[in-house]
Amino acid sequence: MINRKFIYLALVAIVGIAFSSCSMLDKDTSYSLSDLQGKWLEDGTEHYVCFTTESAADLKSGYLWGYEWGGFGDDVTESDVLADKYGNGWFMYQLSKNELLEINKMNQGWGDIPQVYTVTLLTSTKMTYNKKGYPKEKQNFTKQLK
């Protein structure tokens, strides 16, 4: 007859391995920077995000520039953001495996505002991410053709 302690310990070990395997899979996911770069529209909104190939290394090594506009309840357009280069609407970004770090720039002197996102899907046409720690608050994007 099998000892109950043995069955309990085996069950605990199996559950532990299952949970650690799932978390390791999430952390090992890597996405391509070339798939990220380009202009994206958040599904169902007028919120655009553009990840450029322009280096921000003069301010922060390993980062690139990006910008966003629309969908914030204001009348800011892409041309407005481009006219105020590296000011409001601009951010530095870095993609590392499945983590997207954005450092938002502000004209008002409030300093840099970091945001960390967990990327759960990134292809040449679709992207899904959420603020780190908020997995249920996903944002879905479709890449815009040039």
Short mmCIF file of C-alpha atoms in Angstrom, two decimals:
data_model
loop_
_atom_site.label_atom_id
_atom_site.label_comp_id
_atom_site.label_asym_id
_atom_site.label_seq_id
_atom_site.Cartn_x
_atom_site.Cartn_y
_atom_site.Cartn_z
CA MET A 1 0.00 0.00 0.00
CA ILE A 2 1.33 3.44 -0.94
CA ASN A 3 2.03 5.84 1.89
CA ARG A 4 -0.28 8.90 2.00
CA LYS A 5 2.67 11.21 2.70
CA PHE A 6 4.35 10.01 -0.46
CA ILE A 7 1.21 10.70 -2.55
CA TYR A 8 0.86 14.17 -0.98
CA LEU A 9 4.52 15.07 -1.63
CA ALA A 10 4.33 13.77 -5.21
CA LEU A 11 1.20 15.86 -5.85
CA VAL A 12 2.83 19.00 -4.39
CA ALA A 13 5.92 18.41 -6.55
CA ILE A 14 3.86 17.98 -9.73
CA VAL A 15 1.84 21.14 -9.07
CA GLY A 16 5.05 23.08 -8.33
CA ILE A 17 6.69 21.90 -11.55
CA ALA A 18 3.58 22.80 -13.55
CA PHE A 19 3.49 26.35 -12.18
CA SER A 20 7.20 26.93 -12.62
CA SER A 21 7.07 25.61 -16.19
CA CYS A 22 4.30 28.05 -17.15
CA SER A 23 6.13 31.05 -15.72
CA MET A 24 9.37 30.02 -17.44
CA LEU A 25 7.60 29.85 -20.78
CA ASP A 26 6.30 33.40 -20.39
CA LYS A 27 9.74 34.78 -19.48
CA ASP A 28 11.51 33.07 -22.38
CA THR A 29 9.24 34.56 -25.05
CA SER A 30 11.15 36.89 -27.34
CA TYR A 31 9.80 39.17 -30.02
CA SER A 32 11.41 40.85 -33.02
CA LEU A 33 12.20 44.56 -32.87
CA SER A 34 11.54 44.80 -36.61
CA ASP A 35 7.97 43.56 -36.05
CA LEU A 36 7.45 46.25 -33.38
CA GLN A 37 8.72 49.14 -35.47
CA GLY A 38 6.09 51.01 -37.45
CA LYS A 39 2.75 52.73 -36.91
CA TRP A 40 0.07 50.97 -34.85
CA LEU A 41 -3.61 51.76 -34.22
CA GLU A 42 -5.23 50.49 -31.02
CA ASP A 43 -8.25 48.42 -32.02
CA GLY A 44 -11.57 50.26 -31.65
CA THR A 45 -9.94 53.63 -30.86
CA GLU A 46 -8.16 56.57 -32.48
CA HIS A 47 -5.01 55.96 -30.37
CA TYR A 48 -1.91 55.65 -32.55
CA VAL A 49 1.59 54.60 -31.50
CA CYS A 50 4.64 54.78 -33.75
CA PHE A 51 7.87 52.95 -32.90
CA THR A 52 10.64 54.48 -35.02
CA THR A 53 14.11 53.18 -35.87
CA GLU A 54 15.66 56.45 -34.65
CA SER A 55 18.25 55.97 -31.90
CA ALA A 56 17.91 57.80 -28.57
CA ALA A 57 21.43 56.73 -27.54
CA ASP A 58 22.50 60.33 -26.94
CA LEU A 59 20.11 60.34 -23.94
CA LYS A 60 19.85 56.66 -23.02
CA SER A 61 22.01 53.90 -24.47
CA GLY A 62 20.11 51.09 -26.19
CA TYR A 63 16.86 53.04 -26.58
CA LEU A 64 14.96 54.18 -29.68
CA TRP A 65 12.42 56.96 -30.17
CA GLY A 66 8.66 56.53 -30.49
CA TYR A 67 5.62 58.77 -30.29
CA GLU A 68 1.84 58.58 -29.87
CA TRP A 69 -1.22 60.71 -30.49
CA GLY A 70 -5.01 60.69 -30.66
CA GLY A 71 -7.56 58.95 -28.49
CA PHE A 72 -6.80 61.07 -25.42
CA GLY A 73 -9.78 63.41 -25.65
CA ASP A 74 -7.74 66.19 -27.24
CA ASP A 75 -7.29 67.36 -30.82
CA VAL A 76 -3.58 66.51 -31.04
CA THR A 77 -2.61 65.08 -34.42
CA GLU A 78 0.47 63.25 -35.64
CA SER A 79 1.76 66.45 -37.27
CA ASP A 80 1.41 68.28 -33.91
CA VAL A 81 3.56 65.66 -32.17
CA LEU A 82 6.13 65.65 -34.99
CA ALA A 83 6.36 69.46 -34.80
CA ASP A 84 7.29 69.19 -31.09
CA LYS A 85 10.00 66.58 -31.58
CA TYR A 86 11.10 64.84 -28.36
CA GLY A 87 8.51 66.75 -26.33
CA ASN A 88 4.94 65.83 -25.40
CA GLY A 89 3.81 62.62 -27.06
CA TRP A 90 7.37 61.30 -27.47
CA PHE A 91 8.96 58.40 -25.61
CA MET A 92 12.14 56.39 -25.63
CA TYR A 93 11.62 52.65 -25.86
CA GLN A 94 13.45 49.36 -25.54
CA LEU A 95 12.17 45.84 -26.27
CA SER A 96 13.73 43.02 -24.26
CA LYS A 97 12.24 39.54 -24.75
CA ASN A 98 8.56 40.13 -23.89
CA GLU A 99 9.05 43.38 -21.96
CA LEU A 100 8.56 46.80 -23.55
CA LEU A 101 9.94 49.72 -21.55
CA GLU A 102 8.78 53.22 -22.51
CA ILE A 103 10.13 56.42 -20.98
CA ASN A 104 7.66 59.21 -21.76
CA LYS A 105 8.97 62.75 -22.27
CA MET A 106 7.18 65.87 -21.02
CA ASN A 107 7.61 69.55 -21.94
CA GLN A 108 6.30 70.80 -18.60
CA GLY A 109 9.45 69.77 -16.73
CA TRP A 110 7.78 66.94 -14.84
CA GLY A 111 10.64 64.66 -15.81
CA ASP A 112 10.60 61.30 -17.51
CA ILE A 113 7.71 58.93 -16.85
CA PRO A 114 8.55 55.22 -17.24
CA GLN A 115 5.97 52.63 -18.27
CA VAL A 116 6.64 48.89 -18.48
CA TYR A 117 4.46 46.67 -20.66
CA THR A 118 4.31 42.90 -21.02
CA VAL A 119 4.00 41.93 -24.69
CA THR A 120 1.87 38.82 -25.17
CA LEU A 121 1.58 38.91 -28.98
CA LEU A 122 3.73 40.60 -31.61
CA THR A 123 3.66 39.76 -35.29
CA SER A 124 4.23 41.90 -38.36
CA THR A 125 0.54 42.96 -38.23
CA LYS A 126 -0.85 42.40 -34.68
CA MET A 127 0.32 43.38 -31.22
CA THR A 128 -1.12 42.86 -27.74
CA TYR A 129 0.37 44.17 -24.52
CA ASN A 130 -0.65 45.19 -21.03
CA LYS A 131 0.87 47.32 -18.29
CA LYS A 132 3.14 45.08 -16.27
CA GLY A 133 1.24 43.65 -13.34
CA TYR A 134 -2.17 44.15 -15.01
CA PRO A 135 -2.54 41.09 -17.30
CA LYS A 136 -6.31 41.48 -17.73
CA GLU A 137 -6.04 45.04 -19.11
CA LYS A 138 -4.82 44.12 -22.58
CA GLN A 139 -4.45 46.61 -25.40
CA ASN A 140 -4.71 45.22 -28.93
CA PHE A 141 -3.17 46.97 -31.94
CA THR A 142 -3.14 46.53 -35.70
CA LYS A 143 -0.17 47.73 -37.73
CA GLN A 144 -1.01 50.41 -40.27
CA LEU A 145 0.19 50.17 -43.84
CA LYS A 146 2.42 52.97 -45.03
#
